[in-house]
Coordinates of C-alpha atoms and ligand atoms in Angstrom, one line a residue:
M16 CA -13.0 -5.0 20.1
R17 CA -15.0 -4.5 17.2
T18 CA -17.9 -1.3 16.9
S19 CA -20.3 0.2 14.5
A20 CA -18.5 3.2 14.2
A21 CA -17.0 3.3 10.2
L22 CA -13.5 3.5 10.1
L23 CA -13.8 3.1 6.1
T24 CA -16.5 3.6 4.0
L25 CA -16.3 3.3 -0.2
E26 CA -19.1 4.5 -1.9
N27 CA -19.9 4.0 -5.6
L28 CA -16.3 3.0 -6.0
S29 CA -15.3 2.0 -9.4
V30 CA -11.7 1.6 -10.9
R31 CA -10.8 1.3 -14.6
Y32 CA -8.2 0.4 -16.8
G33 CA -8.7 2.0 -19.7
E34 CA -11.7 0.1 -21.3
V35 CA -11.4 -2.6 -18.6
R36 CA -13.8 -2.2 -15.6
A37 CA -12.1 -3.6 -12.5
V38 CA -14.5 -2.6 -10.3
E39 CA -18.1 -1.2 -10.9
A40 CA -20.6 0.8 -8.4
V41 CA -18.9 -0.7 -4.8
D42 CA -20.5 0.1 -1.9
L43 CA -18.7 -1.4 1.3
T44 CA -18.0 -0.1 5.0
V45 CA -15.0 -1.5 7.7
G46 CA -15.9 -0.6 11.2
V47 CA -13.3 0.1 14.3
G48 CA -11.5 -3.5 15.1
E49 CA -13.4 -5.2 12.1
V50 CA -12.3 -7.8 9.8
V51 CA -13.9 -7.8 6.6
S52 CA -13.7 -9.8 3.9
I53 CA -14.0 -9.0 -0.3
L54 CA -14.0 -12.7 -1.7
G55 CA -14.4 -13.7 -5.2
A56 CA -12.6 -15.4 -8.2
N57 CA -9.1 -14.4 -10.1
G58 CA -9.8 -11.0 -11.7
A59 CA -12.6 -10.3 -9.9
G60 CA -11.4 -7.0 -9.0
K61 CA -10.7 -7.6 -5.4
S62 CA -6.9 -6.3 -5.6
S63 CA -8.1 -3.3 -7.4
L64 CA -10.5 -2.8 -4.6
L65 CA -7.6 -2.6 -2.5
R66 CA -5.7 -0.6 -4.5
A67 CA -8.0 2.1 -4.9
I68 CA -8.2 2.4 -1.1
S69 CA -4.2 2.9 -1.2
G70 CA -3.7 5.5 -4.1
E71 CA -2.5 2.4 -6.4
A72 CA -5.2 1.5 -8.8
G73 CA -5.8 2.8 -12.3
H74 CA -8.7 5.3 -12.8
V75 CA -11.2 5.5 -9.4
D76 CA -14.4 7.2 -9.3
G77 CA -16.9 7.7 -6.4
R78 CA -15.5 8.3 -2.9
V79 CA -12.8 6.5 -0.1
S80 CA -13.5 7.9 3.4
L81 CA -11.7 7.2 6.4
R82 CA -13.3 8.5 9.2
D83 CA -14.8 11.8 7.4
V84 CA -11.3 12.1 5.5
D85 CA -11.8 11.7 1.4
L86 CA -8.7 9.3 0.5
L87 CA -9.0 10.1 -3.0
K88 CA -8.4 14.0 -2.7
G89 CA -4.8 14.7 -1.5
P90 CA -1.8 12.7 -2.7
R91 CA -1.3 9.2 -2.5
Y92 CA 1.7 9.1 0.3
G93 CA -1.3 10.7 2.2
V94 CA -2.9 7.6 2.8
A95 CA 0.3 5.8 4.8
R96 CA 0.2 8.7 7.0
R97 CA -3.7 8.6 7.6
G98 CA -3.1 5.4 8.5
V99 CA -3.5 2.7 6.0
A100 CA -1.3 0.0 5.7
H101 CA -1.4 -2.0 2.4
V102 CA 0.1 -5.8 1.9
M103 CA 0.5 -6.2 -1.6
E104 CA -0.4 -9.6 -3.4
G105 CA 3.4 -11.2 -3.9
R106 CA 4.4 -10.4 -0.1
R107 CA 6.3 -7.3 -1.1
V108 CA 9.8 -7.1 1.2
I109 CA 12.5 -5.2 0.3
P110 CA 14.6 -9.0 -0.5
T111 CA 18.6 -7.2 -0.5
L112 CA 18.0 -6.0 3.1
S113 CA 18.0 -8.2 5.9
V114 CA 14.7 -8.6 8.7
I115 CA 15.3 -6.2 10.9
D116 CA 16.3 -3.8 8.6
N117 CA 13.0 -4.2 6.4
L118 CA 11.0 -4.0 9.7
L119 CA 13.1 -0.9 11.0
L120 CA 13.0 0.6 7.7
A121 CA 9.1 0.5 7.9
A122 CA 8.7 1.9 11.2
N123 CA 11.3 5.0 10.9
A124 CA 9.3 5.8 7.9
S125 CA 6.3 6.7 9.6
R126 CA 4.9 9.4 10.8
R127 CA 2.7 7.3 13.2
V128 CA 5.7 5.8 15.3
S129 CA 7.8 8.2 17.6
R130 CA 11.5 7.0 17.4
G131 CA 11.3 6.4 20.9
S132 CA 9.3 3.3 20.7
V133 CA 10.7 2.0 17.7
P134 CA 12.9 -0.8 20.2
G135 CA 9.5 -1.9 21.8
A136 CA 7.6 -1.8 19.0
L137 CA 10.2 -4.1 17.6
E138 CA 10.2 -6.4 20.7
E139 CA 6.0 -6.8 20.7
M140 CA 6.5 -7.8 16.8
Y141 CA 9.3 -10.7 17.4
A142 CA 7.3 -11.8 20.5
Y143 CA 4.3 -12.6 17.9
F144 CA 6.6 -13.7 15.2
P145 CA 9.6 -15.7 17.1
R146 CA 10.6 -17.1 13.7
L147 CA 11.4 -13.6 12.5
R148 CA 13.6 -12.8 15.3
E149 CA 15.7 -16.5 14.9
R150 CA 15.7 -14.9 11.1
Q151 CA 16.8 -11.4 11.8
S152 CA 20.1 -11.2 10.2
Q153 CA 18.8 -12.8 6.7
A154 CA 18.3 -11.2 3.7
A155 CA 14.8 -11.3 3.5
G156 CA 14.7 -12.7 0.1
L157 CA 16.2 -15.9 1.4
L158 CA 13.2 -16.8 3.5
S159 CA 10.4 -19.0 2.8
G160 CA 7.3 -17.8 1.0
G161 CA 5.4 -18.2 4.3
E162 CA 7.9 -16.4 6.3
Q163 CA 8.3 -13.2 3.9
Q164 CA 4.5 -13.5 4.2
M165 CA 4.5 -12.8 7.8
L166 CA 7.3 -10.2 7.4
A167 CA 5.2 -8.4 4.8
I168 CA 2.8 -8.3 7.3
G169 CA 5.1 -7.9 10.5
R170 CA 6.3 -4.4 8.3
A171 CA 2.7 -3.2 8.0
L172 CA 2.0 -3.5 11.6
M173 CA 5.1 -1.9 12.6
A174 CA 4.1 1.7 11.4
K175 CA 0.6 1.1 13.4
P176 CA -1.7 1.7 10.9
D177 CA -5.7 2.0 11.8
L178 CA -6.6 -0.4 8.2
L179 CA -4.7 -2.8 7.2
L180 CA -5.4 -3.6 3.8
L181 CA -4.2 -7.5 3.0
D182 CA -4.2 -9.0 -0.1
E183 CA -4.6 -13.1 -0.8
P184 CA -2.0 -13.9 2.3
S185 CA -2.7 -17.1 1.4
M186 CA -1.4 -17.6 -2.1
G187 CA 1.2 -20.2 -3.0
L188 CA 1.4 -21.4 0.6
A189 CA 1.2 -24.7 2.1
P190 CA -1.8 -25.2 4.2
I191 CA -0.2 -25.4 7.8
M192 CA 1.6 -22.2 6.8
I193 CA -1.9 -20.5 6.1
E194 CA -3.0 -21.5 9.5
E195 CA -0.3 -19.6 11.0
I196 CA -0.8 -16.7 8.9
Y197 CA -4.3 -16.6 9.4
D198 CA -3.6 -16.7 13.5
I199 CA -2.4 -13.3 13.3
L200 CA -5.8 -12.4 12.2
R201 CA -7.5 -14.8 14.9
A202 CA -5.5 -13.2 17.9
R203 CA -8.0 -10.5 17.9
D204 CA -6.4 -9.2 21.4
G205 CA -2.7 -9.8 19.7
I206 CA -0.3 -7.5 17.2
L207 CA -3.4 -6.2 15.9
G208 CA -4.9 -4.6 19.1
E209 CA -7.7 -2.5 17.2
C210 CA -6.3 -2.4 14.0
S211 CA -9.5 -3.1 11.4
V212 CA -8.3 -5.4 8.4
L213 CA -9.9 -5.4 4.9
L214 CA -8.6 -8.7 3.4
A215 CA -9.0 -10.0 -0.3
E216 CA -9.0 -13.8 -0.6
Q217 CA -10.2 -16.3 -3.2
S218 CA -10.1 -18.7 -0.4
A219 CA -13.6 -18.7 1.2
A220 CA -13.4 -21.1 3.9
V221 CA -9.9 -19.6 5.6
A222 CA -10.8 -16.1 5.1
L223 CA -14.5 -16.2 6.6
S224 CA -13.0 -18.2 9.7
V225 CA -11.4 -14.8 10.6
S226 CA -13.6 -12.5 9.3
D227 CA -16.8 -10.5 10.6
R228 CA -18.3 -9.7 7.5
A229 CA -17.4 -10.9 3.8
Y230 CA -18.5 -8.8 0.7
V231 CA -18.3 -11.3 -2.7
L232 CA -17.3 -9.4 -5.7
S233 CA -18.2 -11.4 -9.0
R234 CA -16.6 -9.2 -12.2
G235 CA -16.1 -5.7 -10.2
S236 CA -19.8 -5.9 -8.6
V237 CA -20.8 -7.1 -4.8
V238 CA -22.9 -9.9 -5.6
F239 CA -23.2 -10.7 -1.6
E240 CA -23.0 -9.7 1.7
G241 CA -23.3 -10.3 4.9
Q242 CA -22.0 -11.5 9.0
A243 CA -19.5 -14.4 8.1
S244 CA -21.2 -16.4 10.6
E245 CA -24.1 -16.8 8.3
L246 CA -22.1 -17.6 5.1
D247 CA -20.9 -21.2 4.0
A248 CA -17.7 -21.6 1.9
G249 CA -20.4 -23.3 -0.6
R250 CA -22.6 -20.6 -1.2
V251 CA -20.3 -18.3 -1.5
A252 CA -18.2 -19.8 -4.2
A253 CA -21.4 -20.4 -6.1
A254 CA -21.6 -16.6 -5.6
Y255 CA -18.4 -16.1 -7.3
L256 CA -20.1 -17.5 -10.8
Q257 CA -22.9 -14.7 -10.6
G258 CA -22.6 -11.5 -12.2
Ligands
ATP4 P1 -6.5 -12.1 -8.9 O1 -6.8 -12.5 -8.0 O2 -6.2 -12.8 -9.8 O3 -5.6 -10.6 -8.4 P2 -8.3 -10.1 -8.8 O4 -10.0 -10.1 -7.8 O5 -8.2 -9.3 -7.6 O6 -7.6 -11.0 -9.4 P3 -7.7 -7.6 -9.9 O7 -6.4 -8.0 -10.0 O8 -8.5 -6.5 -9.5 O9 -9.0 -9.1 -10.0 O10 -8.5 -7.9 -11.5 C1 -9.4 -7.2 -12.0 C2 -9.5 -7.2 -13.6 O11 -8.9 -5.8 -13.7 C3 -9.1 -7.9 -14.5 O12 -9.8 -8.2 -15.5 C4 -7.5 -7.6 -14.7 O13 -7.1 -7.9 -16.2 C5 -8.1 -6.1 -15.1 N1 -7.0 -5.0 -14.2 C6 -6.0 -5.7 -13.5 N2 -4.8 -4.6 -13.1 C7 -4.8 -3.9 -14.3 C8 -3.9 -3.2 -15.0 N3 -2.8 -2.3 -14.6 N4 -4.1 -2.8 -16.1 C9 -5.2 -3.4 -17.2 N5 -6.3 -4.4 -16.4 C10 -6.0 -4.3 -15.3

């Protein structure tokens, strides 16, 4: 369910790495239960913007509010405790641990999940990702790229976040696997529940197909924003080149 209440608000957000200005004065909101895309070419600043929210970026200026809490104040680990999960580019799973241990570790590390609810959460995850159940005893590093992406998303959701930051989930995957991954975002009443999603993607068409709204970044700045239903992928790709 989507509401107009803002869960995440970015105000005048900038990210620098030394002399490199990766993100410049971005304003952005994500509502409760909304899926919002950040679209842009290579190097546009999408990953830096997500990393600024989870406290992983370089020098960050501006304001990042989750409800009315300023995430830039306080320790980095506080961001996860407040309900933000970040699936970084490149499917970060723990390769030497089994699939089930990757999932259990994520749930057990979360203060938002009571110990008693972990078996139920695992069962729910397997119901949505039967492939993960089939592979539960295998080392995560032996899974295919698509399965690792599923596991990375599954791990993030085991922590019961309010906001999922998803960085280029389609990267390096075959089209059929991209569809399977994006079905997670399409099933709004499914595993995501009320969780909001901020999705960074280069592939505008697939991202727009699951999004409520989108922002287009070019050289770190927002050059275009709107309702996903009103944007077409060709126009968005043209906007990549502005800035
Ligand atoms: P990609 O799809 O290639 O990941 P992106 O849109 O996510 O691109 P960023 O990775 O955020 O873009 O990069 C934005 C700019 O910041 C680029 O110019 C990049 O070279 C630079 N940059 C990113 N990370 C660092 C870093 N750790 N140190 C220095 N510069 C960086």
